[in-house]
mmCIF file of C-alpha atoms in Angstrom:
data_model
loop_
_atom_site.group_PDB
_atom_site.id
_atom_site.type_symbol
_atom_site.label_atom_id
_atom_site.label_comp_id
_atom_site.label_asym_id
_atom_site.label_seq_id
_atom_site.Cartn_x
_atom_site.Cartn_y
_atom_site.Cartn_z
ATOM 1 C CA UNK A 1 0.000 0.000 0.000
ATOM 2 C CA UNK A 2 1.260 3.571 -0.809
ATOM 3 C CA UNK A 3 0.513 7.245 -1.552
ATOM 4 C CA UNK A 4 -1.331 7.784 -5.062
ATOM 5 C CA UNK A 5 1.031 9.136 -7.047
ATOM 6 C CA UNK A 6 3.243 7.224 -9.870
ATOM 7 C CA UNK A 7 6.693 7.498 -8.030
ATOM 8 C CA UNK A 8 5.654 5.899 -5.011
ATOM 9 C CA UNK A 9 3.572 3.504 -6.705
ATOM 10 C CA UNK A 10 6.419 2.218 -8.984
ATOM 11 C CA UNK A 11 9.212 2.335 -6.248
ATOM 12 C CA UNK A 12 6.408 0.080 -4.110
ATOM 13 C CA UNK A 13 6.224 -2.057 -7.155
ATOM 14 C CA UNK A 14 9.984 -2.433 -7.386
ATOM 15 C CA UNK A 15 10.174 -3.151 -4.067
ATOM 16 C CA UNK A 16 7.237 -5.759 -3.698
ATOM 17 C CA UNK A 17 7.945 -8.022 -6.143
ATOM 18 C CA UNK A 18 11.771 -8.035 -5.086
ATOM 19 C CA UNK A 19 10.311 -9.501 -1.769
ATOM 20 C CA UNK A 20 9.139 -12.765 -4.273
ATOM 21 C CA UNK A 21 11.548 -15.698 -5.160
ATOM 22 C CA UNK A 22 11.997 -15.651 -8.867
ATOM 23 C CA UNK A 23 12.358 -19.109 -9.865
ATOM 24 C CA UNK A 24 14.459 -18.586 -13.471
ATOM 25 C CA UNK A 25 12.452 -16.912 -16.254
ATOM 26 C CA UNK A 26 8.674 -15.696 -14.691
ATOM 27 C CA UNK A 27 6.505 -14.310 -17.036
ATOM 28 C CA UNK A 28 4.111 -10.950 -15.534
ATOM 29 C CA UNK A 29 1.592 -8.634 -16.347
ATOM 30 C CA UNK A 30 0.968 -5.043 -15.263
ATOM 31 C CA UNK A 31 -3.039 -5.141 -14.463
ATOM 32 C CA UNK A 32 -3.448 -1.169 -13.247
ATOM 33 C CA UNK A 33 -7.292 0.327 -12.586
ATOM 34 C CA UNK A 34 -7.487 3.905 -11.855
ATOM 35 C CA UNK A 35 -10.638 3.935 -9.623
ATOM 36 C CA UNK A 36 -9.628 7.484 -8.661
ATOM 37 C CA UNK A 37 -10.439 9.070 -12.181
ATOM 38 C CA UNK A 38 -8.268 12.520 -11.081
ATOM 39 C CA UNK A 39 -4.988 10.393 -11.147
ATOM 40 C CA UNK A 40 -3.337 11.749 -13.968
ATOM 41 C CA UNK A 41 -2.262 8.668 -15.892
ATOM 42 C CA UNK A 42 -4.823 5.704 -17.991
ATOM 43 C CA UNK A 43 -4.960 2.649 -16.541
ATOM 44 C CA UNK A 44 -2.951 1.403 -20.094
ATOM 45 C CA UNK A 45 -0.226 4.450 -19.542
ATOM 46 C CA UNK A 46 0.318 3.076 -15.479
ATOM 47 C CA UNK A 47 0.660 -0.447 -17.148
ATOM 48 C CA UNK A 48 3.701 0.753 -19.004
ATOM 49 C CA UNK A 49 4.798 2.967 -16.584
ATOM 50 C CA UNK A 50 5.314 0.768 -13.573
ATOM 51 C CA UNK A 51 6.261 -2.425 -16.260
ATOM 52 C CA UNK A 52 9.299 -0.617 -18.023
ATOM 53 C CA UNK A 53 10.891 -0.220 -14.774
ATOM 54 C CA UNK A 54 10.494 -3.836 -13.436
ATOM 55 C CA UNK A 55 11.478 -5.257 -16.196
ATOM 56 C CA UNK A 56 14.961 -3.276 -15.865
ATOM 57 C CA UNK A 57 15.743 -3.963 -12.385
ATOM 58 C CA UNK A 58 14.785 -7.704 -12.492
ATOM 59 C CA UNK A 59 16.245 -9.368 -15.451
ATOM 60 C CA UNK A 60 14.520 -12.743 -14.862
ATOM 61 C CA UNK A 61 10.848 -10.952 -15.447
ATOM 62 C CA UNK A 62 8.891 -11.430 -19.052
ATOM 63 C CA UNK A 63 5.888 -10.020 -20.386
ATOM 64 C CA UNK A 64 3.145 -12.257 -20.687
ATOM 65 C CA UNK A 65 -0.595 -10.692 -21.573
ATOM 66 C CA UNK A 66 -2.687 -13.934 -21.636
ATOM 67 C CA UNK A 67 -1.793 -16.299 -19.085
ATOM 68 C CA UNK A 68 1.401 -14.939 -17.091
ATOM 69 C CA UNK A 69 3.168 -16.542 -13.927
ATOM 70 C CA UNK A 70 2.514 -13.212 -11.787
ATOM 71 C CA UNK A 71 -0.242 -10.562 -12.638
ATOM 72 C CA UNK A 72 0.584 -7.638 -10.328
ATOM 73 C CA UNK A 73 -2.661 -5.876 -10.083
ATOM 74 C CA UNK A 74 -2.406 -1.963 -9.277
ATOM 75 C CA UNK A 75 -5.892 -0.468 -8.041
ATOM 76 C CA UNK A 76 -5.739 3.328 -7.405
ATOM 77 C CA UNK A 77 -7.826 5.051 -4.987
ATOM 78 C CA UNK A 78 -8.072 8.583 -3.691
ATOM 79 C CA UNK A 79 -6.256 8.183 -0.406
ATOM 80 C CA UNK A 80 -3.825 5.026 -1.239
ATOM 81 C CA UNK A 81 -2.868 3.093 -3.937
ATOM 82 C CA UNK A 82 -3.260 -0.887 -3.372
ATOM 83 C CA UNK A 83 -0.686 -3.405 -5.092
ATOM 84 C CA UNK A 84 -1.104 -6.949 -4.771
ATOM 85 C CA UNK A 85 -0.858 -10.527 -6.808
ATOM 86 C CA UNK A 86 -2.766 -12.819 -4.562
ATOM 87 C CA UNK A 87 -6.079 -13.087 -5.796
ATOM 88 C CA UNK A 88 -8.103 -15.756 -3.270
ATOM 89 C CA UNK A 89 -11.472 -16.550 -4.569
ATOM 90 C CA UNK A 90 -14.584 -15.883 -2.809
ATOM 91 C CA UNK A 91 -17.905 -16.915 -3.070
ATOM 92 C CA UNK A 92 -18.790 -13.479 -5.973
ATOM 93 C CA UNK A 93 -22.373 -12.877 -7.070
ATOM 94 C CA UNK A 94 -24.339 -10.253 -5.497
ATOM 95 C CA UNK A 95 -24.397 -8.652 -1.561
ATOM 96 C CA UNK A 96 -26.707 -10.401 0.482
ATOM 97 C CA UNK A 97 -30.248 -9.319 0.376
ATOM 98 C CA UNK A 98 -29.663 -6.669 -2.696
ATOM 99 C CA UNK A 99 -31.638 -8.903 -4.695
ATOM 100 C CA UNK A 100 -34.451 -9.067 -1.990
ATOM 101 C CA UNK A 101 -35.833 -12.118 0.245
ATOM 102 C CA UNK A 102 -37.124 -15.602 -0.313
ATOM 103 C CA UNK A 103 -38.282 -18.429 1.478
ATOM 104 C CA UNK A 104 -36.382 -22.026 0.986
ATOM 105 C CA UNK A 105 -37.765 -25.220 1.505
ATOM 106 C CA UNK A 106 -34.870 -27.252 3.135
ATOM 107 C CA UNK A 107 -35.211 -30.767 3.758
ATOM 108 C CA UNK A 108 -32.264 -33.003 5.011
ATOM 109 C CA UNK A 109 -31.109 -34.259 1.265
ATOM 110 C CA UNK A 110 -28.090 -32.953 0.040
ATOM 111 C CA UNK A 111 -29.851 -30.694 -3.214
ATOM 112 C CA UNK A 112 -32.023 -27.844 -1.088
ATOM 113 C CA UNK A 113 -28.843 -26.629 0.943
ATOM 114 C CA UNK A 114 -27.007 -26.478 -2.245
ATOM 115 C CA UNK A 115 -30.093 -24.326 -4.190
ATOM 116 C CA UNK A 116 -30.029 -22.175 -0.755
ATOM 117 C CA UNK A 117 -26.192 -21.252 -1.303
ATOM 118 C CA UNK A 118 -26.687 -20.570 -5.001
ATOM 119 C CA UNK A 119 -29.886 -18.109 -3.761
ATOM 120 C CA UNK A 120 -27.721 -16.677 -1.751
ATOM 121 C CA UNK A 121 -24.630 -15.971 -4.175
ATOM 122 C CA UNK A 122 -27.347 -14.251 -6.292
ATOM 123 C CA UNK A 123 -28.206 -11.352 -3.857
ATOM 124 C CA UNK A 124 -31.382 -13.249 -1.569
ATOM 125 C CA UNK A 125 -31.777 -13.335 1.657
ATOM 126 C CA UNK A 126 -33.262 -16.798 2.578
ATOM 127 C CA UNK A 127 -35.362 -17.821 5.716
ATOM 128 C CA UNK A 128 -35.309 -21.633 5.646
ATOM 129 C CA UNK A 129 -38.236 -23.834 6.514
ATOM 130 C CA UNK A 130 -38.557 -27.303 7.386
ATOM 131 C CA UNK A 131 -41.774 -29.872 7.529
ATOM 132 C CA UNK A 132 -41.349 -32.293 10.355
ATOM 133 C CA UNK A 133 -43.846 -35.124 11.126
ATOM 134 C CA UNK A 134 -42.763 -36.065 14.941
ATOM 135 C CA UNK A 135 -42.732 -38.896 15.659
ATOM 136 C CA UNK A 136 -42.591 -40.385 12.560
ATOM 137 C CA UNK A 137 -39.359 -38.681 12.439
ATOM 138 C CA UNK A 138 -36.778 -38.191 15.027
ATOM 139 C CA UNK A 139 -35.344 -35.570 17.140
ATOM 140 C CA UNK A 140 -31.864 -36.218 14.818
ATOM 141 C CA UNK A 141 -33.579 -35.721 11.627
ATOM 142 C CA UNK A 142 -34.771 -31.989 12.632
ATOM 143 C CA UNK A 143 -31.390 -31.153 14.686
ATOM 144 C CA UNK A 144 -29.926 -32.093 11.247
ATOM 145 C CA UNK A 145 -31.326 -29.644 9.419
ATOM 146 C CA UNK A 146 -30.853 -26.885 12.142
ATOM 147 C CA UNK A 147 -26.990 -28.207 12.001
ATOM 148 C CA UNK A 148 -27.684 -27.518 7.825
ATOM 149 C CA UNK A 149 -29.002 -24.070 8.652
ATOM 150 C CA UNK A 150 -26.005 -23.578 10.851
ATOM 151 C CA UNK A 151 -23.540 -24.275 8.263
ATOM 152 C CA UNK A 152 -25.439 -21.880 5.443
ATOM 153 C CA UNK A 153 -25.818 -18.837 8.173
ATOM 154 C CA UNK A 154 -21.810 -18.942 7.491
ATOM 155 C CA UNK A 155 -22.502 -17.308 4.828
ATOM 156 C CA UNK A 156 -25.087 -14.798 5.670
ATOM 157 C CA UNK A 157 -24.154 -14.257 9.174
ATOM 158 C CA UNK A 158 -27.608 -15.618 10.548
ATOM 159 C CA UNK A 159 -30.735 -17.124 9.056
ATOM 160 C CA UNK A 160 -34.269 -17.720 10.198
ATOM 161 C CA UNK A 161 -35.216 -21.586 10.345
ATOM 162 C CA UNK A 162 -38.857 -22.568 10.689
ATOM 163 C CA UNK A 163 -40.020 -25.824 11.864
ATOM 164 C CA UNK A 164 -43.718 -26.607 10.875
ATOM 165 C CA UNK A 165 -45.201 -29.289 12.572
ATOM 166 C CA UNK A 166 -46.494 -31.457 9.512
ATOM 167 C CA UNK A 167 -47.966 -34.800 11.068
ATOM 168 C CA UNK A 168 -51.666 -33.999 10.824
ATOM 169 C CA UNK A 169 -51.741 -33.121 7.362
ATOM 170 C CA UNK A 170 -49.453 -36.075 6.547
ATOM 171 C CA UNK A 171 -51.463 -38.632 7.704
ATOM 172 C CA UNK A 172 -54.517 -36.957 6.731
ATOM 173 C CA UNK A 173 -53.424 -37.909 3.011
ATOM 174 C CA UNK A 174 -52.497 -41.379 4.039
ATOM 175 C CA UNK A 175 -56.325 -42.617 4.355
ATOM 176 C CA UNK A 176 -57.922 -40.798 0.759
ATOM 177 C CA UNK A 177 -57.342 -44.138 -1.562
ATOM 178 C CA UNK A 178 -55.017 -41.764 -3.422
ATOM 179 C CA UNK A 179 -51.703 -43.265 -2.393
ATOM 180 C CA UNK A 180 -49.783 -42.084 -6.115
ATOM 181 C CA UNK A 181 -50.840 -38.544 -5.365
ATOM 182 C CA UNK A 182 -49.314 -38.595 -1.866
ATOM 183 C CA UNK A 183 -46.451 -36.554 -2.577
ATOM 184 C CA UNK A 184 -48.122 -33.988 -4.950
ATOM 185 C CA UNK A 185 -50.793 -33.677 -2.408
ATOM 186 C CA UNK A 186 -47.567 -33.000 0.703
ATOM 187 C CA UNK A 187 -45.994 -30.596 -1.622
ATOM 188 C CA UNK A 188 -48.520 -28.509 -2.641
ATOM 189 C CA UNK A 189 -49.900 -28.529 1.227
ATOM 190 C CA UNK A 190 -45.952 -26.881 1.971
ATOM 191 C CA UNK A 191 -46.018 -24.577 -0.330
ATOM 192 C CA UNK A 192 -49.154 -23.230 1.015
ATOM 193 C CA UNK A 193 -48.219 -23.311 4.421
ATOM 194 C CA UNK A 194 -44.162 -21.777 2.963
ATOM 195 C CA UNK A 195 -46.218 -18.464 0.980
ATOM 196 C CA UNK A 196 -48.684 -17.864 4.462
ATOM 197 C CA UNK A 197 -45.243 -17.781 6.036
ATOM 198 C CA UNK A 198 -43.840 -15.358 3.504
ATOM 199 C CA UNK A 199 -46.223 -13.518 3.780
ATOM 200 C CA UNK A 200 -46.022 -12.917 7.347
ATOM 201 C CA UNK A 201 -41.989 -12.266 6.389
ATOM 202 C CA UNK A 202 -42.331 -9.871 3.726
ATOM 203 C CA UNK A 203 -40.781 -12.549 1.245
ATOM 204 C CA UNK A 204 -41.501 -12.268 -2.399
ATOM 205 C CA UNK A 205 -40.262 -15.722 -4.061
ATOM 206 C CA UNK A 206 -40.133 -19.480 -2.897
ATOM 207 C CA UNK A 207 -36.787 -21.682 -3.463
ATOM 208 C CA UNK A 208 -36.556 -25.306 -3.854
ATOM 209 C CA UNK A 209 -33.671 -27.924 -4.501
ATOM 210 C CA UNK A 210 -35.495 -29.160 -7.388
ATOM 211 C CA UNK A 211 -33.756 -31.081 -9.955
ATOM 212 C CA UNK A 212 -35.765 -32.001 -13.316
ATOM 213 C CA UNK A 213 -36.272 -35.639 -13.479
ATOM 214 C CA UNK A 214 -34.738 -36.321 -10.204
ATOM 215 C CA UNK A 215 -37.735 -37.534 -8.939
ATOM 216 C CA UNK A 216 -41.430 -38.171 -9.366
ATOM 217 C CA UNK A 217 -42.254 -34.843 -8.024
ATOM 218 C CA UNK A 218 -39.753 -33.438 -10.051
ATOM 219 C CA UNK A 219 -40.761 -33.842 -13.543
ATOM 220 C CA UNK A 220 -42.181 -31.281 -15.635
ATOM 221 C CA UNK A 221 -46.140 -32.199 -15.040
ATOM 222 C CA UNK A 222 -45.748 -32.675 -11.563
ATOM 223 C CA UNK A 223 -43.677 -29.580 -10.802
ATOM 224 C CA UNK A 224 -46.652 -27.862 -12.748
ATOM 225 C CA UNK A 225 -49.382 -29.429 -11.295
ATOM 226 C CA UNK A 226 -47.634 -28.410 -7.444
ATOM 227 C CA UNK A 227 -46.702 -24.906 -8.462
ATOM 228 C CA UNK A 228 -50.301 -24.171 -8.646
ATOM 229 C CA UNK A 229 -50.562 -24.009 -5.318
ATOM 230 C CA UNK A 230 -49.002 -20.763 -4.620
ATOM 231 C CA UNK A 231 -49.285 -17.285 -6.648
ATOM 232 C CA UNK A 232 -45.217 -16.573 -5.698
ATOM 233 C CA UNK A 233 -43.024 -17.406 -8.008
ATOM 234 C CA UNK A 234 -40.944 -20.580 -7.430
ATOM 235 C CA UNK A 235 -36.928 -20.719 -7.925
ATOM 236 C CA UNK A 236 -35.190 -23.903 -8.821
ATOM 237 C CA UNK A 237 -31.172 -23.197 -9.031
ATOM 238 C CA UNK A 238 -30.585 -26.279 -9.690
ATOM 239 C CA UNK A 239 -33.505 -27.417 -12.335
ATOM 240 C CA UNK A 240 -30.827 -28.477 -15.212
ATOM 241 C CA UNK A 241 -27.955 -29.204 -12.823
ATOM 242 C CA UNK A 242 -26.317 -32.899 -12.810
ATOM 243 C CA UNK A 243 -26.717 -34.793 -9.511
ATOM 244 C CA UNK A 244 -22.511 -35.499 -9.675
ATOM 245 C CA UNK A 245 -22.133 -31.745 -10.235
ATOM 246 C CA UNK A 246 -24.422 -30.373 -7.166
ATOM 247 C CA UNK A 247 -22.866 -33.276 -4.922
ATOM 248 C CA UNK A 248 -19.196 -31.364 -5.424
ATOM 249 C CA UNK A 249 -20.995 -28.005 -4.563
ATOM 250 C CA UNK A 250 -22.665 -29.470 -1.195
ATOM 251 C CA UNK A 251 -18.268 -30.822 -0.509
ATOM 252 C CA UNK A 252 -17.261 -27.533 -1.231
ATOM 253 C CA UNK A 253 -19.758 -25.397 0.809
ATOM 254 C CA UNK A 254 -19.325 -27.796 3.564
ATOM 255 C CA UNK A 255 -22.699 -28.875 3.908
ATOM 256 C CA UNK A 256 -22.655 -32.641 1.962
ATOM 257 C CA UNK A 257 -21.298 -34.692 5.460
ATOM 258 C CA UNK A 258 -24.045 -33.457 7.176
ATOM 259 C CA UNK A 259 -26.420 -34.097 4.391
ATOM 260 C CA UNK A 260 -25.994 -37.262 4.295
ATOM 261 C CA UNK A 261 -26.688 -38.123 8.137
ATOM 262 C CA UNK A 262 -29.037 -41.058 7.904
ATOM 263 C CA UNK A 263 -31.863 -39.302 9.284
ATOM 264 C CA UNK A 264 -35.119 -39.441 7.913
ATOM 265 C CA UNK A 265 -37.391 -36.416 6.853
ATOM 266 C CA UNK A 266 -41.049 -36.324 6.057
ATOM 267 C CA UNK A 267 -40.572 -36.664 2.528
ATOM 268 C CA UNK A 268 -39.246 -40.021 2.960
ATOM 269 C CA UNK A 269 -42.211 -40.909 5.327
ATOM 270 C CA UNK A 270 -45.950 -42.811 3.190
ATOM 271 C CA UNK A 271 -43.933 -42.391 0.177
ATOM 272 C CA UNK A 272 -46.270 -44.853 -2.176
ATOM 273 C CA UNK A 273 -44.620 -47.803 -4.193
ATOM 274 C CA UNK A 274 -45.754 -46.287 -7.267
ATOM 275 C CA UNK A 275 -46.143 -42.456 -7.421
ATOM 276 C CA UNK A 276 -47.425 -40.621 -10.246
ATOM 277 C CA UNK A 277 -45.338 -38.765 -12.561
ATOM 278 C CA UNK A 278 -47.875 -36.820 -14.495
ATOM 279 C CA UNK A 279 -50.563 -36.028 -11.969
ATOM 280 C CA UNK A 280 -53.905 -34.699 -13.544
ATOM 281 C CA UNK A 281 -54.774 -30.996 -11.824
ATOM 282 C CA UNK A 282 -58.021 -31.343 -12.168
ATOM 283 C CA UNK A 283 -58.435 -34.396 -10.108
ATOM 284 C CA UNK A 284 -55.845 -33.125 -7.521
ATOM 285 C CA UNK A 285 -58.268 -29.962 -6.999
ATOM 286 C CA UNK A 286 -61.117 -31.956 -6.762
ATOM 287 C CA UNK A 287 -59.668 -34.283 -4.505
ATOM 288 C CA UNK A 288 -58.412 -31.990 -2.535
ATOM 289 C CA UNK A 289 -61.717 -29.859 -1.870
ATOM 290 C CA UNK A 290 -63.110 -32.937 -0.440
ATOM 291 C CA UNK A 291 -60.808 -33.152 2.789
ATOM 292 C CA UNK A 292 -62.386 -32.188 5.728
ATOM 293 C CA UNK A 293 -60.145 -29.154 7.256
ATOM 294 C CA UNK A 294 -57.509 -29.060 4.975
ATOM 295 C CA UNK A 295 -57.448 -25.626 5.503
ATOM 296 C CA UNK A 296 -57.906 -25.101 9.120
ATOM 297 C CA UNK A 297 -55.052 -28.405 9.285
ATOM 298 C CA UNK A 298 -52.660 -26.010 7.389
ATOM 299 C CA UNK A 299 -53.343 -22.738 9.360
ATOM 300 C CA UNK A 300 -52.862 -24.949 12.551
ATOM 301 C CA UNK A 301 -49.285 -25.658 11.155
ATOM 302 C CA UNK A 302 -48.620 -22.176 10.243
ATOM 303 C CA UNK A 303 -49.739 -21.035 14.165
ATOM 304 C CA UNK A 304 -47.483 -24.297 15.507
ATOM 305 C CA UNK A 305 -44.280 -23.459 13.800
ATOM 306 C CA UNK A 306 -40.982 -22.471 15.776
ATOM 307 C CA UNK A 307 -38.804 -19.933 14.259
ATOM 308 C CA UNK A 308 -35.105 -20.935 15.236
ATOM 309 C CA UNK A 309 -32.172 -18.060 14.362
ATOM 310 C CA UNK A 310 -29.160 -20.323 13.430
ATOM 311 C CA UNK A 311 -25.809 -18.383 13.307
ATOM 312 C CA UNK A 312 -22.340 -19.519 12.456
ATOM 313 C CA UNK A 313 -21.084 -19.184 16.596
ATOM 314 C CA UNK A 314 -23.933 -21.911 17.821
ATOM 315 C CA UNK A 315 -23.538 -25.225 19.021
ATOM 316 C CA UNK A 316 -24.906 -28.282 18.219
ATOM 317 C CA UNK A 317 -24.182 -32.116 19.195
ATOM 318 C CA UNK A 318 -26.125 -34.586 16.865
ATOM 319 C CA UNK A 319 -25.210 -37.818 19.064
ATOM 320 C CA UNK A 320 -26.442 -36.007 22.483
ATOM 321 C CA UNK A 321 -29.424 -34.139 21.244
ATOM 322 C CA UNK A 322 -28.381 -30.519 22.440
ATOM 323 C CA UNK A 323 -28.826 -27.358 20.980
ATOM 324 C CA UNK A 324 -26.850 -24.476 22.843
ATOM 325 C CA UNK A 325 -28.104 -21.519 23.828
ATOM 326 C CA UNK A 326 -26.572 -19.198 21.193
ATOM 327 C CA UNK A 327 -29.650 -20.433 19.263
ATOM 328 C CA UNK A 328 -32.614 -17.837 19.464
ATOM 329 C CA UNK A 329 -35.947 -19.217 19.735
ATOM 330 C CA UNK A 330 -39.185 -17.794 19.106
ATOM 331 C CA UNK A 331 -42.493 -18.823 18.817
ATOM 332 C CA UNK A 332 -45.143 -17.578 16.758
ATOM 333 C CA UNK A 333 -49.298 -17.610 17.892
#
């Protein structure tokens, strides 16, 4: 770092890159960016400028445009000049919540943490929320996902986690005759329950983990047929994305070890032997207009659910069931 003006910046120069080991012949680039548009000299007249004199002190040094060993990047503000060739990669897309909020169905697979991550690179904020059908499914299964949460909130610095009891409208399906519509009839029931809850959180947009073809409720008529349900538009960042491709995204955002905990959510609970892949919407409506309190069932859940606020400093233990105090519980009546 130095003063903004070229003599400074090219003695800094000269004297930075004599700190580095030249190992024989080392190709370089001068990349300079005048952010501070006073500074007298173009970004292409500083590239020349600071590159004549390195190559004259330090022999070993060639220029290289495309794909050189060093790029010695020059950025030039008002009140100090920044040089620098160590470029560590971040995350990139947009600042958190610039692009606005959404709500994220997360399970305990491996895809919806990986969709949440991608939402999140693109600007969204994200509240998380989870269907649990206790005790069908265990304490484990939901301190999973909270340890899933956890591991996301690394990346926003906190995020909201609702739990929605889902057990009455689960087995409320289970005794219709309409066993190959269970899972269209469960999805469309969450995202109901997900936009009441959006609503409530000023969210605009629903994201899922879904990947085309992946599964029954994943194809292109049943993805339709379930979308109905809500008037907010759904996100899929993963609809086109190979399973191989968003298993090496859950490794490297640290959430795939967790994902694959053998804990069981309610998706993987009445799951029929044979479940439709095309599901007719007109029969799902009609079917679904004769339950008996579907809708008071679902505004029961929404009343029911815990809102957890997972950050990247809480503690968790899977094996002994605990979840510290750094997590911040409310519930909502």
């Amino acid at each position: 770092m130095c003063a903004s003006d070229l003599e400074p910046i090219v003695n800094t120069a000269l004297e930075f890159l004599g700190q580095s080991e030249l190992p024989g012949e080392t190709t370089f680039k001068v990349n300079a960016r005048r952010v501070w548009k006073e500074f007298p000299h173009s970004s292409q007249e500083m590239n020349h400028l600071i590159g004549s004199p390195l190559l004259r002190a330090y022999p070993k040094l060639k220029v290289q445009v495309k794909h050189p060993d060093i790029e010695l990047r020059v950025e030039i503000r008002e009140n100090r000049t920044y040089l620098f060739y160590d470029v560590i990669e971040a995350a990139g897309g947009f600042p958190l919540g610039t692009n606005g909020k959404a709500m994220l169905l997360l399970s305990g697979g491996i895809d919806s943490p990986v969709a949440a991550f991608l939402a999140m690179r693109r600007g969204l904020e994200i509240e998380c929320v989870h269907f649990y059908s206790y005790p069908y499914t265990s304490q484990l299964a939901k301190e999973k996902v909270i340890e899933l949460t956890k591991i996301l909130s690394g990346y926003a610095g906190k995020i909201k986690l609702h739990l929605v009891p889902f057990t009455e409208i689960q087995t409320s399906f289970a005794g219709i005759g309409q066993d190959n519509l269970m899972i269209t009839f469960m999805r469309r029931a969450m995202l109901r329950i997900t936009t009441m809850l959006a609503e409530r959180e000023g969210a605009l947009a629903i994201v899922t983990g879904d990947s085309l073809g992946q599964v029954a409720s994943q194809t292109l008529p049943s993805m339709n047929v379930i979308g109905k349900a809500t008037d907010l538009p759904i996100l899929r960042p993963l609809i086109t994305t190979d399973k191989n491709d968003i298993i090496d995204l859950a490794k490297t955002i640290g959430t795939y070890e967790t994902s694959i905990l053998p804990y069981e959510d309610c998706c993987t609970l009445f799951v029929p032997k044979s479940p439709t892949t095309n599901p007719n919407l007109r029969i799902v409506d009609k079917v679904e207009k004769t339950l008996p309190g579907l809708a008071d069932l679902i505004l029961s859940a929404v009343e029911r659910t815990e809102t957890l606020i997972a950050t990247p400093e809480m503690t968790m233990d899977l094996d002994s069931r605990s979840i510290s105090d750094d997590v911040v519980k409310e519930e909502w009546f």
